mmCIF file of C-alpha atoms in Angstrom:
data_model
loop_
_atom_site.group_PDB
_atom_site.id
_atom_site.type_symbol
_atom_site.label_atom_id
_atom_site.label_comp_id
_atom_site.label_asym_id
_atom_site.label_seq_id
_atom_site.Cartn_x
_atom_site.Cartn_y
_atom_site.Cartn_z
ATOM 1 C CA UNK A 19 99.060 115.149 147.383
ATOM 2 C CA UNK A 20 100.053 118.663 148.851
ATOM 3 C CA UNK A 21 103.728 118.586 147.792
ATOM 4 C CA UNK A 22 106.064 116.814 145.367
ATOM 5 C CA UNK A 23 109.000 114.786 146.388
ATOM 6 C CA UNK A 24 111.465 117.292 144.783
ATOM 7 C CA UNK A 25 109.826 120.431 146.473
ATOM 8 C CA UNK A 26 110.458 118.511 149.808
ATOM 9 C CA UNK A 27 113.830 117.504 149.184
ATOM 10 C CA UNK A 28 116.082 118.062 152.337
ATOM 11 C CA UNK A 29 113.012 118.846 154.431
ATOM 12 C CA UNK A 30 111.396 116.833 157.239
ATOM 13 C CA UNK A 31 107.740 116.965 156.211
ATOM 14 C CA UNK A 32 106.679 115.412 152.891
ATOM 15 C CA UNK A 33 103.269 117.272 152.757
ATOM 16 C CA UNK A 34 101.865 120.714 153.083
ATOM 17 C CA UNK A 35 98.515 120.047 154.473
ATOM 18 C CA UNK A 36 96.046 122.956 155.305
ATOM 19 C CA UNK A 37 95.836 123.978 159.001
ATOM 20 C CA UNK A 38 92.798 123.100 161.087
ATOM 21 C CA UNK A 39 91.288 126.630 160.828
ATOM 22 C CA UNK A 40 91.283 126.716 157.069
ATOM 23 C CA UNK A 41 88.046 126.509 155.334
ATOM 24 C CA UNK A 42 89.607 124.905 152.214
ATOM 25 C CA UNK A 43 91.848 121.889 151.772
ATOM 26 C CA UNK A 44 94.690 121.876 149.201
ATOM 27 C CA UNK A 45 95.837 119.507 146.554
ATOM 28 C CA UNK A 46 98.038 119.588 143.515
ATOM 29 C CA UNK A 47 96.884 118.893 139.937
ATOM 30 C CA UNK A 48 98.168 119.497 136.484
ATOM 31 C CA UNK A 49 96.039 122.342 134.939
ATOM 32 C CA UNK A 50 97.647 121.694 131.685
ATOM 33 C CA UNK A 51 99.408 125.100 131.617
ATOM 34 C CA UNK A 52 102.365 124.228 133.738
ATOM 35 C CA UNK A 53 103.855 120.853 134.525
ATOM 36 C CA UNK A 54 104.068 119.787 138.226
ATOM 37 C CA UNK A 55 107.467 118.889 137.607
ATOM 38 C CA UNK A 56 108.386 122.659 137.186
ATOM 39 C CA UNK A 57 107.273 123.517 140.848
ATOM 40 C CA UNK A 58 110.147 125.082 142.862
ATOM 41 C CA UNK A 59 111.397 123.360 145.904
ATOM 42 C CA UNK A 60 110.438 125.023 149.294
ATOM 43 C CA UNK A 61 112.987 127.667 150.038
ATOM 44 C CA UNK A 62 113.501 128.985 153.589
ATOM 45 C CA UNK A 63 111.902 132.502 153.898
ATOM 46 C CA UNK A 64 112.140 134.599 157.078
ATOM 47 C CA UNK A 65 109.513 137.236 157.982
ATOM 48 C CA UNK A 66 109.833 139.698 160.958
ATOM 49 C CA UNK A 67 106.906 139.424 163.677
ATOM 50 C CA UNK A 68 106.397 142.488 165.928
ATOM 51 C CA UNK A 69 104.848 141.157 169.115
ATOM 52 C CA UNK A 70 103.762 143.411 172.050
ATOM 53 C CA UNK A 71 105.178 141.143 174.599
ATOM 54 C CA UNK A 72 107.867 138.435 174.512
ATOM 55 C CA UNK A 73 107.453 136.348 177.685
ATOM 56 C CA UNK A 74 104.957 133.696 177.284
ATOM 57 C CA UNK A 75 103.339 132.059 180.486
ATOM 58 C CA UNK A 76 101.588 128.583 181.223
ATOM 59 C CA UNK A 77 99.917 127.024 183.985
ATOM 60 C CA UNK A 78 100.239 123.312 182.711
ATOM 61 C CA UNK A 79 100.782 121.122 185.826
ATOM 62 C CA UNK A 80 103.185 118.714 183.823
ATOM 63 C CA UNK A 81 105.495 121.406 182.615
ATOM 64 C CA UNK A 82 108.381 122.268 184.668
ATOM 65 C CA UNK A 83 108.445 126.078 183.861
ATOM 66 C CA UNK A 84 106.208 128.883 184.024
ATOM 67 C CA UNK A 85 107.600 131.370 181.706
ATOM 68 C CA UNK A 86 109.281 130.811 178.310
ATOM 69 C CA UNK A 87 110.608 132.964 175.321
ATOM 70 C CA UNK A 88 110.240 131.777 171.727
ATOM 71 C CA UNK A 89 112.516 133.968 169.729
ATOM 72 C CA UNK A 90 111.247 132.420 166.404
ATOM 73 C CA UNK A 91 108.176 130.784 165.141
ATOM 74 C CA UNK A 92 108.416 127.748 162.956
ATOM 75 C CA UNK A 93 111.794 125.828 163.028
ATOM 76 C CA UNK A 94 114.005 124.912 160.044
ATOM 77 C CA UNK A 95 115.259 121.667 161.974
ATOM 78 C CA UNK A 96 112.356 119.885 160.089
ATOM 79 C CA UNK A 97 111.623 117.388 162.718
ATOM 80 C CA UNK A 98 108.418 115.603 161.353
ATOM 81 C CA UNK A 99 107.182 114.683 164.986
ATOM 82 C CA UNK A 100 107.511 118.494 166.322
ATOM 83 C CA UNK A 101 104.707 119.136 168.593
ATOM 84 C CA UNK A 102 104.990 122.911 167.661
ATOM 85 C CA UNK A 103 103.917 122.482 164.182
ATOM 86 C CA UNK A 104 100.174 123.037 164.849
ATOM 87 C CA UNK A 105 100.932 126.568 165.952
ATOM 88 C CA UNK A 106 101.482 127.657 162.351
ATOM 89 C CA UNK A 107 97.784 127.116 161.614
ATOM 90 C CA UNK A 108 97.239 130.209 163.697
ATOM 91 C CA UNK A 109 99.170 132.189 161.118
ATOM 92 C CA UNK A 110 97.171 130.560 158.045
ATOM 93 C CA UNK A 111 99.924 128.551 157.073
ATOM 94 C CA UNK A 112 100.411 124.719 156.969
ATOM 95 C CA UNK A 113 101.940 122.828 159.947
ATOM 96 C CA UNK A 114 103.712 120.779 157.129
ATOM 97 C CA UNK A 115 106.281 122.232 154.906
ATOM 98 C CA UNK A 116 105.452 125.767 155.621
ATOM 99 C CA UNK A 117 106.327 125.294 159.306
ATOM 100 C CA UNK A 118 109.878 124.616 158.450
ATOM 101 C CA UNK A 119 110.364 126.869 155.479
ATOM 102 C CA UNK A 120 108.204 129.786 156.472
ATOM 103 C CA UNK A 121 109.728 131.265 159.593
ATOM 104 C CA UNK A 122 109.050 134.366 161.830
ATOM 105 C CA UNK A 123 111.720 135.984 163.610
ATOM 106 C CA UNK A 124 111.065 138.607 166.511
ATOM 107 C CA UNK A 125 113.887 141.006 166.179
ATOM 108 C CA UNK A 126 112.540 143.223 168.977
ATOM 109 C CA UNK A 127 112.797 140.204 171.691
ATOM 110 C CA UNK A 128 115.576 141.602 173.689
ATOM 111 C CA UNK A 129 114.102 145.101 173.696
ATOM 112 C CA UNK A 130 110.726 143.672 174.781
ATOM 113 C CA UNK A 131 112.263 141.433 177.342
ATOM 114 C CA UNK A 132 114.075 144.412 178.920
ATOM 115 C CA UNK A 133 110.805 146.421 179.281
ATOM 116 C CA UNK A 134 108.997 143.593 181.070
ATOM 117 C CA UNK A 135 111.815 142.617 183.366
ATOM 118 C CA UNK A 136 111.691 146.479 184.245
ATOM 119 C CA UNK A 137 108.016 146.462 185.022
ATOM 120 C CA UNK A 138 107.404 146.918 188.798
ATOM 121 C CA UNK A 139 105.127 143.973 189.234
ATOM 122 C CA UNK A 140 107.499 141.473 187.579
ATOM 123 C CA UNK A 141 108.399 138.458 189.726
ATOM 124 C CA UNK A 142 111.425 136.522 188.536
ATOM 125 C CA UNK A 143 111.001 132.934 187.739
ATOM 126 C CA UNK A 144 113.004 130.795 185.455
ATOM 127 C CA UNK A 145 112.595 131.444 181.688
ATOM 128 C CA UNK A 146 112.883 128.539 179.385
ATOM 129 C CA UNK A 147 114.342 129.115 175.946
ATOM 130 C CA UNK A 148 113.470 126.500 173.271
ATOM 131 C CA UNK A 149 110.409 125.279 174.758
ATOM 132 C CA UNK A 150 108.260 125.389 171.564
ATOM 133 C CA UNK A 151 110.802 126.004 168.710
ATOM 134 C CA UNK A 152 114.603 125.803 168.700
ATOM 135 C CA UNK A 153 116.154 129.102 169.827
ATOM 136 C CA UNK A 154 119.231 127.835 168.147
ATOM 137 C CA UNK A 155 117.947 126.758 164.752
ATOM 138 C CA UNK A 156 119.996 127.667 161.694
ATOM 139 C CA UNK A 157 118.698 131.294 161.189
ATOM 140 C CA UNK A 158 119.997 132.341 164.586
ATOM 141 C CA UNK A 159 123.530 132.225 163.172
ATOM 142 C CA UNK A 160 122.807 135.399 161.419
ATOM 143 C CA UNK A 161 119.835 136.862 163.367
ATOM 144 C CA UNK A 162 121.452 136.477 167.038
ATOM 145 C CA UNK A 163 118.016 137.266 168.656
ATOM 146 C CA UNK A 164 118.917 134.375 171.227
ATOM 147 C CA UNK A 165 122.115 135.835 172.083
ATOM 148 C CA UNK A 166 120.626 139.321 172.748
ATOM 149 C CA UNK A 167 118.031 137.833 174.970
ATOM 150 C CA UNK A 168 120.788 136.054 176.962
ATOM 151 C CA UNK A 169 122.694 139.207 177.233
ATOM 152 C CA UNK A 170 119.643 141.046 178.872
ATOM 153 C CA UNK A 171 119.092 138.024 181.199
ATOM 154 C CA UNK A 172 122.592 138.164 182.325
ATOM 155 C CA UNK A 173 122.522 141.846 182.870
ATOM 156 C CA UNK A 174 119.443 141.219 185.199
ATOM 157 C CA UNK A 175 120.849 138.131 186.854
ATOM 158 C CA UNK A 176 117.950 136.403 185.592
ATOM 159 C CA UNK A 177 117.801 132.627 185.444
ATOM 160 C CA UNK A 178 117.472 130.732 182.189
ATOM 161 C CA UNK A 179 117.037 126.994 181.059
ATOM 162 C CA UNK A 180 117.737 126.231 177.450
ATOM 163 C CA UNK A 181 116.773 123.089 175.479
ATOM 164 C CA UNK A 182 118.205 122.746 171.862
ATOM 165 C CA UNK A 183 119.461 120.071 169.511
ATOM 166 C CA UNK A 184 121.812 122.511 167.925
ATOM 167 C CA UNK A 185 125.543 122.776 168.760
ATOM 168 C CA UNK A 186 125.314 126.414 168.084
ATOM 169 C CA UNK A 187 124.637 126.834 171.739
ATOM 170 C CA UNK A 188 128.353 126.571 172.546
ATOM 171 C CA UNK A 189 128.699 130.019 170.785
ATOM 172 C CA UNK A 190 127.165 131.539 173.819
ATOM 173 C CA UNK A 191 129.353 130.060 176.438
ATOM 174 C CA UNK A 192 130.817 133.294 177.117
ATOM 175 C CA UNK A 193 127.580 134.459 178.460
ATOM 176 C CA UNK A 194 126.290 131.179 179.882
ATOM 177 C CA UNK A 195 129.519 130.361 181.829
ATOM 178 C CA UNK A 196 129.516 133.475 184.094
ATOM 179 C CA UNK A 197 125.683 133.001 184.548
ATOM 180 C CA UNK A 198 126.183 129.243 185.475
ATOM 181 C CA UNK A 199 128.815 130.134 188.069
ATOM 182 C CA UNK A 200 125.900 132.260 189.865
ATOM 183 C CA UNK A 201 123.499 129.357 189.424
ATOM 184 C CA UNK A 202 121.600 131.129 186.737
ATOM 185 C CA UNK A 203 121.825 128.889 183.622
ATOM 186 C CA UNK A 204 121.697 125.305 182.477
ATOM 187 C CA UNK A 205 121.318 123.687 179.196
ATOM 188 C CA UNK A 206 119.461 120.484 178.059
ATOM 189 C CA UNK A 207 120.602 119.102 174.612
ATOM 190 C CA UNK A 208 118.132 116.830 172.934
ATOM 191 C CA UNK A 209 119.575 113.632 171.449
ATOM 192 C CA UNK A 210 117.028 111.363 169.754
ATOM 193 C CA UNK A 211 119.457 108.842 168.091
ATOM 194 C CA UNK A 212 123.206 108.038 167.863
ATOM 195 C CA UNK A 213 122.745 106.695 164.382
ATOM 196 C CA UNK A 214 123.573 109.776 161.972
ATOM 197 C CA UNK A 215 121.529 108.241 159.152
ATOM 198 C CA UNK A 216 118.331 107.917 161.344
ATOM 199 C CA UNK A 217 118.970 111.242 162.849
ATOM 200 C CA UNK A 218 119.158 113.037 159.433
ATOM 201 C CA UNK A 219 115.820 111.228 158.493
ATOM 202 C CA UNK A 220 114.165 112.388 161.517
ATOM 203 C CA UNK A 221 115.793 115.960 161.931
ATOM 204 C CA UNK A 222 117.340 116.809 158.647
ATOM 205 C CA UNK A 223 118.520 120.242 159.458
ATOM 206 C CA UNK A 224 119.619 119.635 163.166
ATOM 207 C CA UNK A 225 123.099 118.965 164.428
ATOM 208 C CA UNK A 226 124.563 115.572 163.980
ATOM 209 C CA UNK A 227 124.436 113.241 167.010
ATOM 210 C CA UNK A 228 128.228 113.542 167.293
ATOM 211 C CA UNK A 229 128.168 117.438 167.443
ATOM 212 C CA UNK A 230 125.366 117.367 170.097
ATOM 213 C CA UNK A 231 127.447 115.188 172.233
ATOM 214 C CA UNK A 232 130.327 117.530 171.685
ATOM 215 C CA UNK A 233 128.268 120.200 172.614
ATOM 216 C CA UNK A 234 127.406 118.625 176.041
ATOM 217 C CA UNK A 235 131.123 118.067 176.467
ATOM 218 C CA UNK A 236 132.052 121.707 175.783
ATOM 219 C CA UNK A 237 129.122 123.112 178.028
ATOM 220 C CA UNK A 238 130.181 120.764 180.941
ATOM 221 C CA UNK A 239 133.732 121.908 180.767
ATOM 222 C CA UNK A 240 132.880 125.425 180.772
ATOM 223 C CA UNK A 241 130.988 124.730 184.085
ATOM 224 C CA UNK A 242 127.528 124.891 182.557
ATOM 225 C CA UNK A 243 125.281 122.211 184.062
ATOM 226 C CA UNK A 244 124.236 120.051 181.012
ATOM 227 C CA UNK A 245 121.406 117.656 180.650
ATOM 228 C CA UNK A 246 120.486 115.292 177.850
ATOM 229 C CA UNK A 247 116.779 114.915 176.702
ATOM 230 C CA UNK A 248 115.971 111.664 175.084
ATOM 231 C CA UNK A 249 113.035 113.026 173.105
ATOM 232 C CA UNK A 250 111.057 112.163 171.529
ATOM 233 C CA UNK A 251 111.071 108.202 172.082
ATOM 234 C CA UNK A 252 109.397 106.784 169.120
ATOM 235 C CA UNK A 253 108.305 103.065 169.423
ATOM 236 C CA UNK A 254 110.127 100.683 167.245
ATOM 237 C CA UNK A 255 112.329 103.706 165.704
ATOM 238 C CA UNK A 256 114.653 104.803 168.496
ATOM 239 C CA UNK A 257 113.464 103.302 171.636
ATOM 240 C CA UNK A 258 116.190 100.616 171.448
ATOM 241 C CA UNK A 259 118.704 103.431 171.852
ATOM 242 C CA UNK A 260 117.517 104.881 175.347
ATOM 243 C CA UNK A 261 120.577 103.208 177.448
ATOM 244 C CA UNK A 262 123.273 104.010 174.754
ATOM 245 C CA UNK A 263 122.161 107.711 174.485
ATOM 246 C CA UNK A 264 122.348 108.121 178.292
ATOM 247 C CA UNK A 265 125.586 106.510 178.534
ATOM 248 C CA UNK A 266 127.105 108.487 175.807
ATOM 249 C CA UNK A 267 125.802 111.808 177.248
ATOM 250 C CA UNK A 268 126.817 111.003 180.717
ATOM 251 C CA UNK A 269 130.473 110.258 179.450
ATOM 252 C CA UNK A 270 130.284 113.618 177.793
ATOM 253 C CA UNK A 271 129.354 115.369 181.119
ATOM 254 C CA UNK A 272 125.762 115.355 181.416
ATOM 255 C CA UNK A 273 124.537 115.005 184.926
ATOM 256 C CA UNK A 274 120.707 115.033 184.446
ATOM 257 C CA UNK A 275 118.395 113.417 181.894
ATOM 258 C CA UNK A 276 114.882 113.385 180.899
ATOM 259 C CA UNK A 277 112.640 111.655 178.286
ATOM 260 C CA UNK A 278 109.386 112.474 176.401
ATOM 261 C CA UNK A 279 107.328 109.978 174.566
ATOM 262 C CA UNK A 280 106.230 110.791 171.014
ATOM 263 C CA UNK A 281 103.257 113.227 170.892
ATOM 264 C CA UNK A 282 100.955 113.765 167.932
ATOM 265 C CA UNK A 283 98.650 116.566 168.625
ATOM 266 C CA UNK A 284 96.363 118.044 165.908
ATOM 267 C CA UNK A 285 98.079 117.991 162.376
ATOM 268 C CA UNK A 286 101.342 116.451 163.653
ATOM 269 C CA UNK A 287 99.796 112.989 163.397
ATOM 270 C CA UNK A 288 99.142 113.601 159.643
ATOM 271 C CA UNK A 289 102.819 114.872 158.922
ATOM 272 C CA UNK A 290 104.411 112.143 161.075
ATOM 273 C CA UNK A 291 102.334 109.528 159.542
ATOM 274 C CA UNK A 292 103.378 110.536 155.921
ATOM 275 C CA UNK A 293 106.948 110.549 156.873
ATOM 276 C CA UNK A 294 106.802 107.368 158.688
ATOM 277 C CA UNK A 295 105.239 105.543 155.511
ATOM 278 C CA UNK A 296 107.670 107.382 153.274
ATOM 279 C CA UNK A 297 110.785 106.375 155.465
ATOM 280 C CA UNK A 298 110.310 103.037 157.001
ATOM 281 C CA UNK A 299 106.928 101.612 155.526
ATOM 282 C CA UNK A 300 107.821 98.109 156.727
ATOM 283 C CA UNK A 301 107.417 99.043 160.194
ATOM 284 C CA UNK A 302 104.860 101.857 160.171
ATOM 285 C CA UNK A 303 102.047 99.730 161.387
ATOM 286 C CA UNK A 304 103.863 98.655 164.212
ATOM 287 C CA UNK A 305 104.919 101.834 165.334
ATOM 288 C CA UNK A 306 101.414 103.354 165.211
ATOM 289 C CA UNK A 307 100.149 100.296 166.937
ATOM 290 C CA UNK A 308 102.703 101.023 170.047
ATOM 291 C CA UNK A 309 101.913 104.637 169.901
ATOM 292 C CA UNK A 310 98.095 103.878 170.348
ATOM 293 C CA UNK A 311 98.704 101.340 172.970
ATOM 294 C CA UNK A 312 100.441 104.153 175.091
ATOM 295 C CA UNK A 313 97.611 106.619 174.447
ATOM 296 C CA UNK A 314 94.437 104.890 175.336
ATOM 297 C CA UNK A 315 93.954 103.596 171.972
ATOM 298 C CA UNK A 316 94.119 106.897 170.184
ATOM 299 C CA UNK A 317 97.076 108.613 168.105
ATOM 300 C CA UNK A 318 97.427 111.067 171.002
ATOM 301 C CA UNK A 319 96.057 111.501 174.494
ATOM 302 C CA UNK A 320 96.311 115.256 175.778
ATOM 303 C CA UNK A 321 95.622 114.369 179.416
ATOM 304 C CA UNK A 322 97.854 116.197 181.924
ATOM 305 C CA UNK A 323 100.118 114.074 183.665
ATOM 306 C CA UNK A 324 100.312 111.157 181.171
ATOM 307 C CA UNK A 325 100.699 113.014 177.691
ATOM 308 C CA UNK A 326 104.395 113.260 178.113
ATOM 309 C CA UNK A 327 105.151 109.550 179.152
ATOM 310 C CA UNK A 328 102.086 107.585 178.061
ATOM 311 C CA UNK A 329 100.145 105.001 179.797
ATOM 312 C CA UNK A 330 99.984 101.090 179.424
ATOM 313 C CA UNK A 331 102.510 98.180 179.594
ATOM 314 C CA UNK A 332 104.820 99.574 176.804
ATOM 315 C CA UNK A 333 104.983 103.130 178.206
ATOM 316 C CA UNK A 334 105.761 101.800 181.695
ATOM 317 C CA UNK A 335 108.543 99.595 180.359
ATOM 318 C CA UNK A 336 110.120 102.641 178.663
ATOM 319 C CA UNK A 337 109.816 104.697 181.837
ATOM 320 C CA UNK A 338 111.378 101.831 183.849
ATOM 321 C CA UNK A 339 114.222 101.257 181.559
ATOM 322 C CA UNK A 340 114.892 105.053 181.648
ATOM 323 C CA UNK A 341 114.892 105.171 185.337
ATOM 324 C CA UNK A 342 117.179 102.126 185.821
ATOM 325 C CA UNK A 343 119.796 103.508 183.237
ATOM 326 C CA UNK A 344 119.852 106.630 185.004
ATOM 327 C CA UNK A 345 120.462 105.014 188.319
ATOM 328 C CA UNK A 346 123.377 102.967 186.934
ATOM 329 C CA UNK A 347 125.133 106.065 185.153
ATOM 330 C CA UNK A 348 124.349 108.289 188.440
ATOM 331 C CA UNK A 349 122.232 110.671 186.366
ATOM 332 C CA UNK A 350 119.608 112.798 188.240
ATOM 333 C CA UNK A 351 121.075 112.261 191.700
ATOM 334 C CA UNK A 352 120.746 115.971 191.961
ATOM 335 C CA UNK A 353 118.198 118.300 190.162
ATOM 336 C CA UNK A 354 119.486 121.765 189.778
ATOM 337 C CA UNK A 355 117.129 124.485 190.680
ATOM 338 C CA UNK A 356 118.161 127.798 189.339
ATOM 339 C CA UNK A 357 118.337 130.833 191.506
ATOM 340 C CA UNK A 358 115.915 133.736 191.300
ATOM 341 C CA UNK A 359 117.023 135.654 194.503
ATOM 342 C CA UNK A 360 119.967 137.517 192.605
ATOM 343 C CA UNK A 361 117.558 139.143 190.258
ATOM 344 C CA UNK A 362 118.111 143.016 190.074
ATOM 345 C CA UNK A 363 116.819 145.725 187.693
ATOM 346 C CA UNK A 364 120.061 147.650 186.797
ATOM 347 C CA UNK A 365 119.706 151.371 186.073
ATOM 348 C CA UNK A 366 118.264 151.894 182.574
ATOM 349 C CA UNK A 367 119.357 154.593 180.049
ATOM 350 C CA UNK A 368 117.626 157.973 180.901
ATOM 351 C CA UNK A 369 116.655 156.577 184.323
ATOM 352 C CA UNK A 370 117.390 158.808 187.505
ATOM 353 C CA UNK A 371 119.472 157.051 189.871
ATOM 354 C CA UNK A 372 118.333 156.628 193.714
ATOM 355 C CA UNK A 373 120.210 159.067 195.973
ATOM 356 C CA UNK A 374 120.434 156.315 198.631
#
């Protein structure tokens, strides 16, 4: 036991397991001095992080972007299945409840971004926002770090692709709209279920399904290309909703769609299994059996090319259903490629202007 039920109330994870780099495990026990029932619930605490650079780069062959920015580390949405949870282990914190309650904000993100875009050797490529943790999670309302990043990208005519499950993205339509008119912005909204009860269980502090669909509608109405991500698809949990989600998103204005099968790297498998047993014990064995059937008999297969979609008959069926539904609905007829040719470095404060 690493957390009590009253401590985790309103959170996604029910445990606070030690990270894989820790030399000691952790557990709760009553030492006779203070009752366990007196332990306080996990409260959201935000720390400030001061990185030296802000653009992250990857060369993964099955990821559609080369560059990304993560304004925050950790995510208050609390999705038990979040593949970003293991990153908290690098901070000496738990990928469990710590991940969604001990957050790190990067207040200098916009300043660092400006410096990196001004570097002479910089080559513009689409920057992804929300690739690891959600750039529009609740603390963005006050911190506004994501908005400051967008302001810099707009100033430089730099393309940006956003993935989020928050309706807060509509706040920045005033920036994203003009960028989209130049072919510089697009937004994908993740919709995991249309059932608000299931959605709340899976993603306790994320926007409701109705608000996410409304966000797609508002983005589309503003001329911002909108996509829907059915992600993750969890066997025997939300896989029956694929067609319904795509239909609802298309009706709201989405023109593209994508999906990702459930991924359980490192500590995520322990957090997810605990959530599964606590939330739907009657089907937990079936869920994990289907997960393993799509991952070469393991809880997770990290192989490039298949880790996002899985392998085997069940994974093939999911892929085929998704493909046929998209064809019927006219989704993905055209994949928007953002424009990097308009990138420019505007004169910066204190910089001497060119004579010619």
